[in-house]
Coordinates of C-alpha atoms in Angstrom, one line a residue:
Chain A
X1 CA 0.0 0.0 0.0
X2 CA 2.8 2.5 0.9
X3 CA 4.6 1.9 -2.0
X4 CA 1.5 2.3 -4.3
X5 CA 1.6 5.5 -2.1
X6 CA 5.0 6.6 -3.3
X7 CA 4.1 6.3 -6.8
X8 CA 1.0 8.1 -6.5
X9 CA 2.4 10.9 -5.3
X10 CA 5.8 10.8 -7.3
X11 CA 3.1 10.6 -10.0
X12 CA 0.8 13.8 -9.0
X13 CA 4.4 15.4 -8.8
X14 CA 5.1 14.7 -12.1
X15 CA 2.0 15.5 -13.7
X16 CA 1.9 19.0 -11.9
X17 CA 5.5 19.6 -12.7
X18 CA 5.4 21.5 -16.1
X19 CA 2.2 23.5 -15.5
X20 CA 3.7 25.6 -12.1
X21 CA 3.5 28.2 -14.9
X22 CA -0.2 28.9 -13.6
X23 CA -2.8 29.7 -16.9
X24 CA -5.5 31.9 -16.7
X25 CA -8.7 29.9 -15.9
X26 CA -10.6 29.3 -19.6
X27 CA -13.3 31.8 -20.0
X28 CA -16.5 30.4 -19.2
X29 CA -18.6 29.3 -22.8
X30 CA -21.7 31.0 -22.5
X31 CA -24.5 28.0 -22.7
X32 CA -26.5 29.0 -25.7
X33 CA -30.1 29.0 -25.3
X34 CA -32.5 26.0 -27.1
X35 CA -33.6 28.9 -28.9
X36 CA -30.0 30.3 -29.9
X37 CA -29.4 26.7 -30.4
X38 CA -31.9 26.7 -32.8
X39 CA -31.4 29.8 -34.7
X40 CA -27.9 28.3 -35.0
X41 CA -29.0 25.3 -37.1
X42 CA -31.1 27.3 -39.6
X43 CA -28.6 28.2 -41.5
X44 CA -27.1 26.6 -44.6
X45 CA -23.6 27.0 -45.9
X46 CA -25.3 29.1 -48.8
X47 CA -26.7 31.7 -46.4
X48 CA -23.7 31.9 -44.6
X49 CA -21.2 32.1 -47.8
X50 CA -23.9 35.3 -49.1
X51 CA -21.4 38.7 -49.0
X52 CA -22.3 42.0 -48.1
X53 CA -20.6 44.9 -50.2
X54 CA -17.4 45.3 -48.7
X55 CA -16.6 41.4 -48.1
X56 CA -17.4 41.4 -52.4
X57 CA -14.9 44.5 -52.6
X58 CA -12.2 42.7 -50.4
X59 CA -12.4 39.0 -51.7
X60 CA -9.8 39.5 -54.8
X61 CA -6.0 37.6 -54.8
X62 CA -4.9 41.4 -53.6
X63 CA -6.9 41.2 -50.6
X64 CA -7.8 44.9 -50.7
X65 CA -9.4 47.8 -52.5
X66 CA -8.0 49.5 -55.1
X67 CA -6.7 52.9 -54.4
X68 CA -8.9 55.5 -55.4
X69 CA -11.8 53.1 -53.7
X70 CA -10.1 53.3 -50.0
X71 CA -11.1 56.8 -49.0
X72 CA -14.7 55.8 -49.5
X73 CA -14.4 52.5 -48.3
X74 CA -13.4 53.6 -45.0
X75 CA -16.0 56.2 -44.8
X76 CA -18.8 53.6 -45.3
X77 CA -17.0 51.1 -42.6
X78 CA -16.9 54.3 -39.8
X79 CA -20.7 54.5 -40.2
X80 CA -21.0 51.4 -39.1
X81 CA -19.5 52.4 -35.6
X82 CA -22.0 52.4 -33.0
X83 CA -20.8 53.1 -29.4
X84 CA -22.5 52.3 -26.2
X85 CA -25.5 54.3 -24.7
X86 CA -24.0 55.5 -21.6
X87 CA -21.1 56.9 -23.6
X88 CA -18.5 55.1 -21.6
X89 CA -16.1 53.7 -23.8
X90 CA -14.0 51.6 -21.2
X91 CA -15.6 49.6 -19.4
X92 CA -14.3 46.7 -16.8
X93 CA -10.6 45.3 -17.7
X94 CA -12.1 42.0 -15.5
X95 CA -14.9 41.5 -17.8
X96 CA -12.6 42.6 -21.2
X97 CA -10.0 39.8 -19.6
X98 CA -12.8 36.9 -19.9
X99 CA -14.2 38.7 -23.3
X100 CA -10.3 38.8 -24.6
X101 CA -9.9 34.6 -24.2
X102 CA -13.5 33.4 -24.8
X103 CA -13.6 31.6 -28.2
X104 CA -17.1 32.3 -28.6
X105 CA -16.7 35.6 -27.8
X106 CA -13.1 38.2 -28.4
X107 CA -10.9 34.9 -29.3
X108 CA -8.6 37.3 -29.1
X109 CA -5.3 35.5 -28.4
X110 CA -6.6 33.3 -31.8
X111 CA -4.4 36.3 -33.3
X112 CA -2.6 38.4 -30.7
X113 CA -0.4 37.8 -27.4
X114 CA -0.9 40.2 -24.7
X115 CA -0.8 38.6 -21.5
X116 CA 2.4 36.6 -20.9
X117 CA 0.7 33.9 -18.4
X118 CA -1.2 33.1 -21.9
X119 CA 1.5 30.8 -23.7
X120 CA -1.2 29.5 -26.6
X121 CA -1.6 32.8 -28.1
X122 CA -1.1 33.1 -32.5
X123 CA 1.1 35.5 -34.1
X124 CA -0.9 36.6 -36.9
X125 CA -1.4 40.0 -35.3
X126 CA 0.9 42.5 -33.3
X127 CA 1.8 41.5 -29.7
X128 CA -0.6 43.8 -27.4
X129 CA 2.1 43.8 -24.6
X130 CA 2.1 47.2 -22.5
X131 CA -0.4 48.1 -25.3
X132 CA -1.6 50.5 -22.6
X133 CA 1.9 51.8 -22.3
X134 CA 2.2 52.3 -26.4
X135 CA -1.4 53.9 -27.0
X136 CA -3.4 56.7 -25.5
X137 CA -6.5 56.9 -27.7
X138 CA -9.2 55.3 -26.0
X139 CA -11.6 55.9 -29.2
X140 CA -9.3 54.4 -31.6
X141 CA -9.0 51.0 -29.4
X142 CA -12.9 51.2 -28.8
X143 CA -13.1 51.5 -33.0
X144 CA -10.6 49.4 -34.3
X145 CA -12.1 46.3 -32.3
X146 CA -15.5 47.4 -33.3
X147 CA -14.8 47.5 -36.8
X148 CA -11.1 47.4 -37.9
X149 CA -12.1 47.9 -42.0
X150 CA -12.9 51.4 -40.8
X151 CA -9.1 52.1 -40.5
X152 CA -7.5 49.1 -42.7
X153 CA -9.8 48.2 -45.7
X154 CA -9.9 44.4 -45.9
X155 CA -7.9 43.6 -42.6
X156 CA -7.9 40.1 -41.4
X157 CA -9.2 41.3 -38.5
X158 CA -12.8 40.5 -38.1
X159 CA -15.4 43.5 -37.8
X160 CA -16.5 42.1 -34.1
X161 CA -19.1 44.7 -33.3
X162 CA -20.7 45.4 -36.9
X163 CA -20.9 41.4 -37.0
X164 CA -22.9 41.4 -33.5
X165 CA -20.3 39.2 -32.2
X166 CA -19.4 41.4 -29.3
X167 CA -21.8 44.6 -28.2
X168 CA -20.8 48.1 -27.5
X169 CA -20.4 47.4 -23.9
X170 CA -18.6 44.3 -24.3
X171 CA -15.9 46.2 -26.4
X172 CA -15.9 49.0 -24.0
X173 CA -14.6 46.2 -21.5
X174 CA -12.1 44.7 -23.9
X175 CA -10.5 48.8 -24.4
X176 CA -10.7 48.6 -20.8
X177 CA -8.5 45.4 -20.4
X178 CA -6.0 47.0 -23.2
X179 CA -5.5 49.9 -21.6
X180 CA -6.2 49.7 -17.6
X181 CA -3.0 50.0 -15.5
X182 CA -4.2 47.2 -13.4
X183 CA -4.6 44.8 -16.4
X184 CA -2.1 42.4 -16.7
X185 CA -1.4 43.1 -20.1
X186 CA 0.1 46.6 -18.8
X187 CA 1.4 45.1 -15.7
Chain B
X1 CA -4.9 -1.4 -2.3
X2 CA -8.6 -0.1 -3.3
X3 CA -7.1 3.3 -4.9
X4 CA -5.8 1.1 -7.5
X5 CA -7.9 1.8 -10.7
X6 CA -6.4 5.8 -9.7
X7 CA -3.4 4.3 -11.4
X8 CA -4.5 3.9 -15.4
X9 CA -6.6 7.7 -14.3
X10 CA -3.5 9.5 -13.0
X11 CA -1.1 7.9 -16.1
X12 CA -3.9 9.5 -18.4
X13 CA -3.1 12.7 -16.9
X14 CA 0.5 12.4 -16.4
X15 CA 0.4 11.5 -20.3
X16 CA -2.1 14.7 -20.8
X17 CA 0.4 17.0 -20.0
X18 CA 3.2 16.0 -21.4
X19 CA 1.2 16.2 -24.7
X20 CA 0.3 19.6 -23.1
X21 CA 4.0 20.9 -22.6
X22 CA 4.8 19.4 -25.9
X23 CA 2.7 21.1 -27.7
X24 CA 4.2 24.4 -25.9
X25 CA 7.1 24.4 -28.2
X26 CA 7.6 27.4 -30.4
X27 CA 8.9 24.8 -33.5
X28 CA 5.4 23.3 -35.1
X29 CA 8.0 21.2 -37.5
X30 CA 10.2 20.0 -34.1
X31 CA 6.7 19.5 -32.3
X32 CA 5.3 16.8 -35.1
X33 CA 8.5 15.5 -35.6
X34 CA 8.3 14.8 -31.9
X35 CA 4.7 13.1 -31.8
X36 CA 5.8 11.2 -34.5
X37 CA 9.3 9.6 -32.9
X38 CA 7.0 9.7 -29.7
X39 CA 4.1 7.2 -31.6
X40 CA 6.4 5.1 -33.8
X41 CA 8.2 3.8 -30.3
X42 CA 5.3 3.2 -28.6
X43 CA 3.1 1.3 -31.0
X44 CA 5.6 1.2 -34.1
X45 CA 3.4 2.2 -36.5
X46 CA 1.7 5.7 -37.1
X47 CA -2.2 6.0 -36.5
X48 CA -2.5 6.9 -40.2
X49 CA -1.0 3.8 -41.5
X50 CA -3.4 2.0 -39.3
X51 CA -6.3 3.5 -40.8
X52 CA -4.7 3.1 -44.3
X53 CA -4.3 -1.1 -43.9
X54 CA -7.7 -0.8 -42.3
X55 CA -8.9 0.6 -45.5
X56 CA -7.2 -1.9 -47.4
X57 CA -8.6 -4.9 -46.2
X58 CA -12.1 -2.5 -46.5
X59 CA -11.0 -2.5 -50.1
X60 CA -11.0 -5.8 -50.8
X61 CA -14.1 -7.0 -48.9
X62 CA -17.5 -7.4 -50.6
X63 CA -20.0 -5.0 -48.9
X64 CA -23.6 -3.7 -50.8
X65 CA -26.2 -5.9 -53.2
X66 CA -24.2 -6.4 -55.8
X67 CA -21.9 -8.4 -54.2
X68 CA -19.0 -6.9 -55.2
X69 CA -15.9 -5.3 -53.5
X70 CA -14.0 -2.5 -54.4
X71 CA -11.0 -4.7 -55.5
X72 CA -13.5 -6.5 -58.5
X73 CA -13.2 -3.7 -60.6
X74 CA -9.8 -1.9 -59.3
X75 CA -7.6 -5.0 -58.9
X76 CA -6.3 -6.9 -55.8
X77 CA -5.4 -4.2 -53.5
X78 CA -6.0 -1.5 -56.1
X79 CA -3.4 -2.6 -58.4
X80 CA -5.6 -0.1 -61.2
X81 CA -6.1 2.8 -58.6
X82 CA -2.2 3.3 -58.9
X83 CA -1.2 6.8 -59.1
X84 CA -5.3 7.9 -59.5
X85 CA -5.0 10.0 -56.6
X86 CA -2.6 12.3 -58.0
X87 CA -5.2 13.1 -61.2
X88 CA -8.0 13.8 -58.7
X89 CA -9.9 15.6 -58.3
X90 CA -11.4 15.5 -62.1
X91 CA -14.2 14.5 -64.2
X92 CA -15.7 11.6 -64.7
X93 CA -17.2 10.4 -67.7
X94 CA -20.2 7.7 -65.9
X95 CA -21.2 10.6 -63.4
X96 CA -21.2 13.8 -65.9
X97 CA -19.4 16.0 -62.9
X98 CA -16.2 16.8 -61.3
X99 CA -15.4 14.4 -58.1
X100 CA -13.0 14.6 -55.7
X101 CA -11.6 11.4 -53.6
X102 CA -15.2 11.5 -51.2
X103 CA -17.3 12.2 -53.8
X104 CA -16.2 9.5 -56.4
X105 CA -15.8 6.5 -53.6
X106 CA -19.3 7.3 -52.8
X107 CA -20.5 7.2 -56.3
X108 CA -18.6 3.6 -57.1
X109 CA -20.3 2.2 -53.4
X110 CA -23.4 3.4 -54.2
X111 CA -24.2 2.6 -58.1
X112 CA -21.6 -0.1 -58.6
X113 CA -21.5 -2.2 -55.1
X114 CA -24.8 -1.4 -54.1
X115 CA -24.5 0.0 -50.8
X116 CA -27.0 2.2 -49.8
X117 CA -26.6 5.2 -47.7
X118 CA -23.1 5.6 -47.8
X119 CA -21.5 7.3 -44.5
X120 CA -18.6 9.4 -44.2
X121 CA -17.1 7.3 -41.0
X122 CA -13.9 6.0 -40.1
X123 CA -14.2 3.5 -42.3
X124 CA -15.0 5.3 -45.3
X125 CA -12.3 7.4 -44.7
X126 CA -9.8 4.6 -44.2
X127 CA -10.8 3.5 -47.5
X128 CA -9.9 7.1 -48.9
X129 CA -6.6 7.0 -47.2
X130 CA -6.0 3.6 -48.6
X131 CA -6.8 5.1 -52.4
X132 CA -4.9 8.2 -51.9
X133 CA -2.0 5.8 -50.7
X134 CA -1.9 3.8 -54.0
X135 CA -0.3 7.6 -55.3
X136 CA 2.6 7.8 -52.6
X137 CA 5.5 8.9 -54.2
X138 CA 4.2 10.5 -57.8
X139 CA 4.0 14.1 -58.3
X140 CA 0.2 15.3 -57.8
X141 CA -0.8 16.3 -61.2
X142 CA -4.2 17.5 -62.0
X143 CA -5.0 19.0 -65.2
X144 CA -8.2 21.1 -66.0
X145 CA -9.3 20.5 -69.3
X146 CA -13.2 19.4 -69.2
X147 CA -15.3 22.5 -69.3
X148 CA -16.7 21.2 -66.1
X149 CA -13.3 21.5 -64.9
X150 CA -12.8 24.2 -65.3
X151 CA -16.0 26.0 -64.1
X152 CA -15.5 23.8 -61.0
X153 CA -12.2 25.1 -60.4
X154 CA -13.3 28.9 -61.2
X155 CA -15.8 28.3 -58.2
X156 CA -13.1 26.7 -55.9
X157 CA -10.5 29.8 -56.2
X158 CA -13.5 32.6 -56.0
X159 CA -14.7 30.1 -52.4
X160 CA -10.7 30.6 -51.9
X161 CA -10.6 34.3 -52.4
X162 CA -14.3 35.0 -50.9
X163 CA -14.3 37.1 -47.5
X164 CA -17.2 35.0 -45.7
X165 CA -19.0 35.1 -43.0
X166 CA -18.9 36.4 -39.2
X167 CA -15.0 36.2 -39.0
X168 CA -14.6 38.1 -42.5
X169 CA -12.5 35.4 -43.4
X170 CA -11.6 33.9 -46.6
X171 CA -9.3 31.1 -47.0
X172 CA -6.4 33.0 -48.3
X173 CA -6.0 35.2 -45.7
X174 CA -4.7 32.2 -43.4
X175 CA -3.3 29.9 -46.3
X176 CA -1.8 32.8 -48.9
X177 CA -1.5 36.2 -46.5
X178 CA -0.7 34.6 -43.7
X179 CA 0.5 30.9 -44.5
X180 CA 3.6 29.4 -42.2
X181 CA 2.2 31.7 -38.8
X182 CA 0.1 30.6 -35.9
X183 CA -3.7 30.7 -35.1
X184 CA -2.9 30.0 -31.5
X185 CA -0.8 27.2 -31.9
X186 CA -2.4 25.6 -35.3
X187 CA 0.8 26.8 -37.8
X188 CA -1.6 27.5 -40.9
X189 CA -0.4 25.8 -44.0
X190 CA 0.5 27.7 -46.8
X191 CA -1.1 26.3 -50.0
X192 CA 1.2 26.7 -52.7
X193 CA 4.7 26.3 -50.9
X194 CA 3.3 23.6 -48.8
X195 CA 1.9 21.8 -51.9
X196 CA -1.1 21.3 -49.4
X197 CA -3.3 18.2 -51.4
X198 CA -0.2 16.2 -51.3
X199 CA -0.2 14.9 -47.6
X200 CA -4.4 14.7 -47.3
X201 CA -5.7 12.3 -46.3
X202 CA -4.2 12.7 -42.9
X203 CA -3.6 11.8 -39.0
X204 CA -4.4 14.9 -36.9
X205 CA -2.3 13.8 -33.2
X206 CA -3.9 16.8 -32.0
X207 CA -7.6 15.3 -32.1
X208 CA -6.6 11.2 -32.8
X209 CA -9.1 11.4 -36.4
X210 CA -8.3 10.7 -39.7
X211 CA -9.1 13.5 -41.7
X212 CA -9.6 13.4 -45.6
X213 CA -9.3 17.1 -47.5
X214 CA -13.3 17.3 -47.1
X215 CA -13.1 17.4 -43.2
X216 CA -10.3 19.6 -43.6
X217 CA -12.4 22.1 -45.5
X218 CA -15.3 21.7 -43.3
X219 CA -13.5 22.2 -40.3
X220 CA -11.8 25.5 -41.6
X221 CA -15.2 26.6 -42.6
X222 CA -16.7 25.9 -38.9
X223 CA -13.8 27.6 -37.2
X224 CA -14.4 31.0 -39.4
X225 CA -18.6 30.7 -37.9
X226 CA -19.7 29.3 -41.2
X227 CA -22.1 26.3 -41.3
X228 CA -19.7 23.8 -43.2
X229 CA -20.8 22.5 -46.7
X230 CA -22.3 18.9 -46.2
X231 CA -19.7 16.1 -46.5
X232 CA -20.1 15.7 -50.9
X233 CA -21.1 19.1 -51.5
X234 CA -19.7 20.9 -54.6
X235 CA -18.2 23.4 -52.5
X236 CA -15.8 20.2 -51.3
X237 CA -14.6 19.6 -54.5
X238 CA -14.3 22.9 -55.9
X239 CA -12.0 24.2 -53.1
X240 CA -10.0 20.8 -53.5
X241 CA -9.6 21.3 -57.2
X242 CA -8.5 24.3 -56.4
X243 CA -6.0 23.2 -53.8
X244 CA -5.3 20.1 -55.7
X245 CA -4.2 22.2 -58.9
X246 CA -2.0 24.7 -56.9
X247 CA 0.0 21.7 -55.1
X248 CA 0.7 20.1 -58.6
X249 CA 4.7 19.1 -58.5
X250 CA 4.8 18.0 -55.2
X251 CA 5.6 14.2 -54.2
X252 CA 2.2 13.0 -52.9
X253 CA 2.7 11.3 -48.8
X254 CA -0.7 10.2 -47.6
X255 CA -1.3 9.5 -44.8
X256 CA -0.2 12.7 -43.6
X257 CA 0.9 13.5 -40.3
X258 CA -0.6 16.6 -39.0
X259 CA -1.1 18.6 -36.0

């Protein structure tokens, strides 16, 4: 029995040994209503491939509009902008942390590093380390996450508020967690 | 004595994280070079060449009505499907269409063997791998000369080039603009260079499943928040074709070992 002990725990030693680099806990998924659920399902792959204007203007081997299109592109893509009634444009770094790693929700680190304690982060866009530190202009964060085509026509970065994914307030909370002192991508 | 069946549970996880720090490593090419040194001495033989000699003996055994197996009209173990793979996808004559690997297995189970409602399971897809496997070691070569070819591959590379979707995504953004970086730590293939349609169908260690291109496709198109095409849809073989034609050249390897 000791022995079996001894293993055990030489074993639980083990296993713990190469995560004492602690990770964030994974943002809770949001359980999707039946209804959601539903809505989800009614959709065909031919719905869902249908473009609106801009996506038709961007799909080319170029991947962007052509230059005498881009003043007017991004003009059209700014109107899009809608900002949160209560004006506030950052909102809770806490919330932004959870809205920054859901999948369902930011996926943020799909694309970007920012906090260090995240190791699985892509490096398709810039590292947002100290982005707080870098960048002052709260209403440019706020914008660029709401819809990034209104400054760079055709960027891989997707539109997240024009495309419902994440609301007003939601990205008020994500510019929050950029920019907040206390966040631990400034700490 | 009784906490014994915590043993096999606590291996499980001890085995769970090494997988876990492995797949830490900043070198995606070092990391599957690992899991593949890592598998071969454990059960000395890769998961995919499992699947593939599954396939084969799949091959050869009667299944449908018409009491017939694949091998009665393609030969003892294929010996006719012999560097097929690499021509595919393309038309076919007895179906009037363009078919990729999926598509045209299906057909020949269905109208030829008999077998009715075919499924896109593991063992379908074994018997995929197993065909594509016939081609190891020819240059893929797909030529577009059939008007339906060619309409079928205009569709794939405007699919390739189309922004789509809640994600704005197309597939050339990840395998074009932005081929050979990381998605977290998925290192996104890069089409062309890669010579992509050359090592599919393939082992994915990350998930244990054999994946033919078709599940590739679809599982791109679900992680961009777009209901995949059905398994056999023409949006299947037109991105393949597409694919297919941009990897010709390269030395087909199938099963392919992905992460």
């Amino acid at each position: 029995m000791k022995n079996y002990l001894v293993l055990l725990g030489s074993m639980v030693v083990f296993a713990c040994a190469p995560t004492q680099q602690e990770k964030p806990k994974p943002a809770e998924l949001p359980k999707p209503t039946p209804q959601a659920k539903q809505e989800e399902k009614k959709t065909t792959f031919e719905e869902d491939i249908k473009q609106d204007p801009a996506q038709k203007m961007c799909s080319n081997p170029q991947g962007t509009v052509s230059a005498d299109m881009v003043a007017k592109f991004l003009e059209e893509q700014k109107k899009l902008i809608k900002y949160p009634p209560n004006g506030k444009l950052v909102g809770d770094w806490k919330k932004g942390e959870q809205l920054f790693a859901n999948p369902r929700k930011g996926n943020c680190y799909a694309c970007h590093c920012a906090d260090p304690k995240e190791l699985a982060c892509g490096n398709i866009g810039p590292i947002l380390r100290h982005y707080g530190k870098r960048q002052s202009d709260v209403k440019y964060t706020y914008e660029k996450i709401y819809n990034s085509w209104a400054y760079v026509p055709c960027s891989i970065m997707y539109r997240a508020g024009v495309h419902g994914i994440l609301t007003p307030e939601e990205i008020a909370d994500i510019t929050a967690y950029l920019h907040s002192p206390e966040s631990p991508v400034n700490k | 004595m009784r906490r014994l069946w915590l043993l096999p549970l606590l291996m499980g996880a001890a085995g769970g994280v090494v997988f876990y720090a492995l797949a830490q490593q900043e070198n995606p090419a070092e990391e599957v070079k690992k899991q593949k040194e890592m598998l071969l001495k454990e059960m000395g033989i890769l998961p995919g060449d499992v699947y593939a000699e599954q396939g084969r003996d799949l091959f050869n055994k009667v299944m449908g009505t018409a009491g017939k197996s694949c091998s009665s009209c393609h030969g003892q173990d294929g010996r006719y499907l012999k560097g097929s793979y690499a021509h595919m996808p393309r038309y076919y004559k007895d179906m009037d269409a363009v078919a990729d690997l999926d598509t045209r297995i299906k057909y020949c189970m269905e109208k030829y063997m008999g077998v009715k409602e075919v499924k896109h399971d593991t063992n379908f897809k074994s018997i995929a791998t197993f065909v594509a496997t016939l081609s190891n070691g020819m240059p893929m070569d797909v030529k577009i000369e059939n008007p339906k070819e060619k309409e079928m591959y205009e569709k794939g590379k405007q699919l390739w080039y189309a922004r789509v979707g809640k994600m704005d995504f197309s597939c050339a953004i990840c395998h074009d603009t932005f081929g050979g970086q990381r998605i977290r730590l998925q290192t996104l293939a890069r089409v062309k260079q890669d010579k992509v349609a050359t090592h599919w169908p393939a082992y994915r260690f990350s998930n244990d499943q054999l994946w033919t291109m078709e599940d590739r496709i679809r599982g791109c198109y679900n992680q961009i928040r777009v209901t995949p095409p059905p398994h056999f849809h023409w949006a299947n073989i037109a991105l393949s074709l597409y694919m297919a034609y941009e990897s010709n050249g390269g030395i087909i390897e199938t099963p392919g070992f992905v992460r």
